[in-house]
Short mmCIF file of C-alpha atoms in Angstrom, two decimals:
data_model
loop_
_atom_site.label_atom_id
_atom_site.label_comp_id
_atom_site.label_asym_id
_atom_site.label_seq_id
_atom_site.Cartn_x
_atom_site.Cartn_y
_atom_site.Cartn_z
CA MET A 1 0.32 -0.07 0.37
CA PRO A 2 1.35 3.39 -1.33
CA GLU A 3 2.37 5.33 2.20
CA LEU A 4 3.23 8.98 3.06
CA PRO A 5 6.71 9.35 0.86
CA GLU A 6 4.33 7.80 -1.47
CA VAL A 7 1.74 10.54 -1.14
CA GLU A 8 3.54 13.28 -0.90
CA VAL A 9 5.09 12.63 -4.25
CA VAL A 10 2.08 12.62 -5.93
CA ARG A 11 1.05 15.69 -3.73
CA ALA A 12 4.21 17.13 -4.53
CA GLY A 13 3.34 16.26 -8.59
CA LEU A 14 -0.14 16.94 -8.52
CA GLU A 15 1.31 21.35 -7.01
CA ARG A 16 3.17 21.75 -9.56
CA HIS A 17 1.48 20.11 -12.60
CA VAL A 18 -2.56 20.61 -11.78
CA VAL A 19 -2.97 24.21 -9.62
CA GLY A 20 -4.39 26.76 -11.80
CA ALA A 21 -5.48 24.49 -14.57
CA THR A 22 -9.63 24.22 -15.03
CA ILE A 23 -10.82 20.54 -15.26
CA THR A 24 -13.23 20.88 -18.57
CA ARG A 25 -15.01 17.59 -17.96
CA VAL A 26 -14.84 14.85 -16.39
CA GLU A 27 -15.20 10.84 -17.95
CA VAL A 28 -16.15 8.37 -14.81
CA LEU A 29 -15.10 5.44 -16.57
CA HIS A 30 -16.22 2.66 -13.19
CA PRO A 31 -18.25 3.25 -11.00
CA ARG A 32 -16.10 1.70 -7.77
CA PRO A 33 -13.64 4.64 -7.23
CA VAL A 34 -16.57 7.21 -6.82
CA ARG A 35 -18.88 4.81 -4.23
CA ARG A 36 -18.78 7.31 -1.32
CA ASP A 37 -19.95 10.16 -2.64
CA PRO A 38 -23.91 10.88 -2.77
CA GLY A 39 -24.20 11.91 -6.17
CA GLY A 40 -22.98 9.21 -8.06
CA PRO A 41 -20.82 8.96 -11.03
CA ALA A 42 -22.63 11.69 -13.13
CA GLY A 43 -23.39 14.55 -10.15
CA PHE A 44 -19.59 13.93 -9.16
CA ALA A 45 -18.81 14.66 -12.84
CA ALA A 46 -20.97 17.20 -13.79
CA ALA A 47 -19.86 18.91 -9.75
CA LEU A 48 -16.53 18.75 -11.66
CA ALA A 49 -16.73 19.89 -15.04
CA GLY A 50 -15.65 24.23 -14.74
CA ARG A 51 -14.32 23.94 -11.48
CA ARG A 52 -10.18 25.39 -11.00
CA ILE A 53 -8.19 24.05 -9.63
CA GLU A 54 -6.53 25.82 -6.33
CA ALA A 55 -3.45 23.21 -4.34
CA ALA A 56 -2.51 19.91 -3.49
CA ARG A 57 -2.75 19.20 0.37
CA ARG A 58 -2.38 16.59 1.95
CA ARG A 59 -3.27 15.24 5.34
CA GLY A 60 -1.76 11.65 6.69
CA LYS A 61 -1.98 8.92 3.45
CA TYR A 62 -5.59 11.16 1.93
CA LEU A 63 -5.06 13.83 -0.77
CA TRP A 64 -7.87 16.85 -1.72
CA LEU A 65 -7.16 19.17 -4.47
CA PRO A 66 -9.37 22.97 -2.85
CA LEU A 67 -11.82 23.92 -5.71
CA ASP A 68 -11.86 27.45 -6.65
CA ASN A 69 -15.82 27.20 -5.52
CA GLY A 70 -15.02 25.75 -1.92
CA ASP A 71 -15.06 22.39 -2.39
CA ALA A 72 -12.99 19.78 -2.58
CA LEU A 73 -12.00 16.77 -4.68
CA LEU A 74 -10.58 14.20 -1.02
CA GLY A 75 -8.55 10.95 -3.13
CA HIS A 76 -6.77 7.77 -1.23
CA LEU A 77 -4.92 6.01 -3.01
CA GLY A 78 -6.41 2.65 -1.67
CA MET A 79 -3.90 -0.45 -1.93
CA SER A 80 -2.72 0.29 -5.96
CA GLY A 81 -4.01 3.64 -7.01
CA GLN A 82 -2.71 6.49 -9.18
CA ILE A 83 -3.09 9.54 -10.21
CA LEU A 84 -1.04 10.06 -13.26
CA VAL A 85 -0.64 13.45 -15.75
CA GLN A 86 -0.70 12.76 -19.39
CA PRO A 87 -1.02 14.60 -22.46
CA ALA A 88 -4.36 14.29 -23.57
CA ASP A 89 -3.73 11.55 -26.35
CA ALA A 90 -1.80 9.49 -24.19
CA PRO A 91 -3.12 5.57 -24.82
CA ALA A 92 -5.72 4.88 -21.94
CA GLU A 93 -3.79 3.07 -19.24
CA ARG A 94 -5.60 -0.38 -18.82
CA HIS A 95 -6.66 0.09 -15.73
CA LEU A 96 -8.25 3.78 -16.33
CA ARG A 97 -11.43 4.49 -14.03
CA VAL A 98 -11.64 8.17 -14.07
CA ARG A 99 -10.50 10.99 -16.06
CA PHE A 100 -10.37 14.16 -15.51
CA VAL A 101 -9.64 16.60 -18.58
CA LEU A 102 -7.81 19.91 -18.30
CA GLU A 103 -7.80 23.42 -19.25
CA GLY A 104 -4.29 25.94 -18.96
CA SER A 105 -2.05 25.56 -15.42
CA ASP A 106 -0.73 27.09 -12.70
CA GLU A 107 2.36 29.45 -13.66
CA GLY A 108 2.24 27.68 -17.33
CA ARG A 109 4.36 24.93 -15.69
CA PRO A 110 5.12 22.23 -18.21
CA PHE A 111 3.80 18.11 -16.83
CA ASP A 112 5.77 15.99 -18.54
CA THR A 113 10.10 15.74 -19.09
CA ALA A 114 9.50 16.43 -22.81
CA ARG A 115 9.14 20.15 -21.21
CA PRO A 116 6.20 20.05 -24.13
CA SER A 117 4.65 23.51 -24.45
CA PRO A 118 2.15 24.85 -21.30
CA THR A 119 -0.90 25.07 -23.61
CA GLN A 120 -0.45 21.32 -24.31
CA ASP A 121 -4.46 19.59 -23.38
CA LYS A 122 -3.23 17.36 -20.27
CA GLU A 123 -4.76 15.32 -18.30
CA MET A 124 -5.76 13.72 -14.72
CA ARG A 125 -5.99 10.54 -14.91
CA PHE A 126 -7.14 8.50 -11.66
CA VAL A 127 -5.29 3.92 -12.32
CA ASP A 128 -6.33 1.77 -10.33
CA GLN A 129 -5.71 -1.90 -10.63
CA ARG A 130 -7.97 -3.34 -7.49
CA MET A 131 -10.12 -0.58 -6.86
CA PHE A 132 -9.65 -0.16 -2.70
CA GLY A 133 -9.12 3.77 -3.87
CA GLY A 134 -11.82 6.42 -4.30
CA LEU A 135 -13.05 9.86 -5.17
CA SER A 136 -15.06 12.05 -3.23
CA ILE A 137 -16.29 15.50 -3.74
CA SER A 138 -15.93 17.24 -0.43
CA THR A 139 -18.08 19.93 0.38
CA GLY A 140 -16.75 23.04 1.97
CA GLY A 141 -13.57 21.45 2.20
CA ALA A 142 -10.76 23.51 0.60
CA ASP A 143 -9.17 23.82 4.07
CA LEU A 144 -9.83 20.45 6.02
CA PRO A 145 -12.42 18.54 3.98
CA PRO A 146 -14.28 16.73 7.28
CA GLU A 147 -13.53 13.46 6.09
CA ILE A 148 -10.50 13.03 7.43
CA ALA A 149 -10.83 16.19 10.25
CA HIS A 150 -10.35 13.27 12.38
CA ILE A 151 -6.66 12.35 11.09
CA ALA A 152 -3.71 13.56 13.06
CA ARG A 153 -0.70 14.63 11.93
CA ASP A 154 2.32 13.71 10.37
CA PRO A 155 5.74 13.48 11.29
CA LEU A 156 6.70 16.26 8.89
CA ASP A 157 3.81 18.69 9.12
CA PRO A 158 5.13 21.45 11.36
CA GLU A 159 2.33 21.46 13.28
CA PHE A 160 3.04 18.11 14.98
CA ASP A 161 3.38 17.76 18.66
CA ASP A 162 5.89 15.10 19.84
CA ASP A 163 5.35 16.31 22.76
CA LEU A 164 1.69 15.13 22.86
CA PHE A 165 3.26 12.06 20.81
CA VAL A 166 5.29 11.43 23.69
CA ARG A 167 2.56 11.17 26.39
CA LYS A 168 0.31 8.74 24.58
CA VAL A 169 2.34 6.64 23.72
CA ARG A 170 3.69 6.70 27.75
CA LYS A 171 0.06 5.43 28.39
CA ARG A 172 -0.92 3.15 26.63
CA THR A 173 -0.10 -0.90 26.77
CA SER A 174 -0.72 -1.99 23.40
CA GLY A 175 2.32 -2.55 21.14
CA VAL A 176 4.82 0.19 20.11
CA LYS A 177 4.32 -1.03 15.85
CA ARG A 178 0.36 -1.06 16.38
CA GLN A 179 0.43 2.52 17.51
CA LEU A 180 2.21 3.82 15.20
CA LEU A 181 -0.01 2.94 12.57
CA ASP A 182 -2.71 4.07 15.06
CA GLN A 183 -4.21 6.83 12.72
CA ASN A 184 -5.97 9.13 15.42
CA LEU A 185 -2.56 8.99 16.94
CA ILE A 186 0.47 9.82 13.85
CA SER A 187 -0.42 9.52 10.45
CA GLY A 188 1.27 8.05 6.94
CA VAL A 189 3.24 5.86 8.98
CA GLY A 190 2.41 2.75 7.24
CA ASN A 191 3.61 -0.64 7.91
CA ILE A 192 7.13 -0.29 5.58
CA TYR A 193 8.14 3.05 7.32
CA ALA A 194 7.53 1.51 10.40
CA ASP A 195 9.13 -1.63 10.78
CA GLU A 196 12.12 0.15 8.94
CA ALA A 197 12.47 2.94 11.94
CA LEU A 198 12.29 0.08 15.09
CA TRP A 199 15.60 -2.02 13.28
CA ARG A 200 16.71 1.47 13.74
CA ALA A 201 15.26 2.69 16.94
CA ARG A 202 16.77 -1.26 18.22
CA ILE A 203 12.70 -1.98 19.40
CA HIS A 204 10.72 -4.55 19.07
CA GLY A 205 6.85 -3.67 17.63
CA GLU A 206 5.26 -5.69 20.56
CA ARG A 207 6.93 -3.20 22.82
CA PRO A 208 4.53 -2.01 25.52
CA GLY A 209 4.36 1.64 24.75
CA ASP A 210 3.66 2.45 29.09
CA ARG A 211 7.66 0.41 28.91
CA LEU A 212 9.58 2.36 27.04
CA THR A 213 11.06 5.77 28.58
CA ALA A 214 10.45 9.11 26.86
CA ALA A 215 13.97 9.42 25.15
CA GLN A 216 13.53 6.15 23.09
CA VAL A 217 9.37 7.19 22.04
CA ARG A 218 11.35 9.74 21.57
CA GLU A 219 14.32 8.55 19.36
CA LEU A 220 11.23 5.87 17.53
CA LEU A 221 10.33 9.22 16.15
CA GLY A 222 13.05 11.17 15.12
CA HIS A 223 13.64 8.21 13.57
CA ALA A 224 10.47 7.50 11.65
CA ARG A 225 10.65 11.29 10.29
CA ASP A 226 14.50 10.48 8.85
CA VAL A 227 13.55 7.16 7.42
CA MET A 228 10.21 9.18 6.00
CA VAL A 229 11.87 11.79 4.33
CA SER A 230 15.53 9.90 2.99
CA ALA A 231 12.50 7.70 0.71
CA LEU A 232 11.05 11.63 0.05
CA GLY A 233 14.35 12.07 -1.81
CA GLN A 234 14.26 8.32 -3.81
CA GLY A 235 10.79 8.99 -4.61
CA GLY A 236 9.86 6.13 -2.52
CA THR A 237 9.40 2.62 -2.23
CA SER A 238 8.37 0.89 -4.88
CA PHE A 239 8.11 -3.49 -5.12
CA ASP A 240 6.25 -2.96 -8.07
CA ALA A 241 4.74 -0.90 -11.10
CA LEU A 242 1.74 -0.05 -8.87
CA TYR A 243 3.64 2.50 -6.73
CA VAL A 244 4.13 5.60 -9.50
CA ASN A 245 4.29 9.10 -9.22
CA VAL A 246 2.60 11.26 -11.56
CA ASN A 247 4.77 10.99 -14.30
CA GLY A 248 4.65 7.18 -14.06
CA GLU A 249 8.06 6.86 -12.31
CA SER A 250 8.46 4.25 -9.44
CA GLY A 251 11.13 4.89 -6.26
CA TYR A 252 14.05 4.00 -5.93
CA PHE A 253 13.87 3.48 -1.87
CA ASP A 254 12.86 -0.10 -1.68
CA ARG A 255 17.17 -0.96 -1.85
CA SER A 256 18.38 1.73 0.65
CA LEU A 257 15.11 -1.31 3.77
CA HIS A 258 16.68 -3.08 6.06
CA ALA A 259 14.56 -4.72 7.39
CA TYR A 260 11.18 -4.73 5.22
CA GLY A 261 11.01 -7.25 2.77
CA ARG A 262 14.42 -8.65 4.03
CA GLU A 263 13.44 -11.91 5.78
CA GLY A 264 16.40 -14.55 6.00
CA GLU A 265 18.48 -11.28 4.42
CA PRO A 266 21.50 -11.00 7.49
CA CYS A 267 21.13 -7.79 9.90
CA GLU A 268 23.09 -5.14 8.47
CA ARG A 269 23.84 -4.69 12.13
CA CYS A 270 24.29 -8.00 13.45
CA GLY A 271 24.60 -10.39 10.50
CA THR A 272 21.56 -12.15 12.20
CA PRO A 273 18.77 -14.00 9.39
CA ILE A 274 15.60 -10.98 9.50
CA ARG A 275 12.98 -12.40 10.74
CA ARG A 276 9.47 -12.27 9.51
CA VAL A 277 6.24 -12.85 11.32
CA ALA A 278 2.80 -11.79 10.63
CA PHE A 279 1.37 -8.91 12.27
CA MET A 280 -2.56 -7.72 11.83
CA ASN A 281 -3.46 -9.30 7.93
CA ARG A 282 0.55 -8.02 7.28
CA SER A 283 3.88 -8.54 8.34
CA SER A 284 6.51 -7.17 10.24
CA TYR A 285 10.43 -7.99 9.97
CA PHE A 286 12.73 -7.39 12.65
CA CYS A 287 16.42 -8.27 13.94
CA PRO A 288 15.33 -10.73 16.97
CA VAL A 289 18.92 -10.00 18.41
CA CYS A 290 18.73 -6.32 18.35
CA GLN A 291 14.96 -5.93 18.62
CA PRO A 292 14.45 -8.96 21.13
CA VAL A 293 10.87 -9.61 20.99
CA PRO A 294 9.76 -8.31 24.96
CA ARG A 295 8.80 -9.77 28.03
CA LYS A 296 5.89 -11.21 28.59
CA ARG A 297 3.77 -9.13 32.04
CA ARG A 298 3.91 -11.51 35.36
CA THR A 299 0.62 -12.18 36.18
CA PRO A 300 0.77 -11.55 39.79
CA ALA A 301 0.03 -14.80 41.90
CA ARG A 302 -3.85 -14.98 43.30
CA PRO A 303 -4.04 -14.98 47.57
CA VAL A 304 -4.49 -18.56 48.88
CA PRO A 305 -7.03 -19.58 50.64
CA MET A 306 -6.38 -20.19 54.54
CA PRO A 307 -8.86 -22.40 55.30
CA ASP A 308 -10.86 -21.83 58.70
#
């Protein structure tokens, strides 16, 4: 599943290529991606026609494009979603679901590496093989769509509260990896980057939050930030052709991973084979030496009743 760095790469691409453009026409080629929009495919298309894209924003793994009428086009990539910006005459992708025909662009900036004329016709395309992603119109959601207002800020957000995060983690008895994936506590840290941050911090994902020191939680948060910043610099991870930016280019950070996806390979610190275990219908990867499994809590013995 695309994680924060992948989604941020897409957001930045949209900011560069479609901000300032006007949506002249929308074609919904499959109804499932707009299933959450109350207007249905026809209402979705009609509401967006003629609207100007004002910005490109993100909260966690959600993207939204504020529109000139105060509404927003809200999107989530799901498992395999892509948002591409293509020349209007480019062949349709195999799993093209929604097509947005655009006119104009912010400051006339080009949208592909060939550097075409700014007036060249282009399209924004939502491509999704598995169709777990989706698009909808958020009424009055230009600043922050109410549908995602409950989602916490991510570690790269300048307004993220480190002290509050540390306090909340240390009050909970649940495993720290589970907390890293809790979008109400911290957003954007998915399975891949959680494993990488935990490996760097030498902490096992099942370690309860209340058994971590404030310094350990703060260090782990710092590693999560470092991992995501590094991934941003390389365009995110790319384990298959599904993870691409708006130009269809894959990321390369998967080549820099220390734990995730490396089952049986030697730990780069101690040489012990990386281990994989099942976790929340996914997998966790860790070094059993550098990240020892936490001891189970001792259950207080019940007093033995004395005979009368």
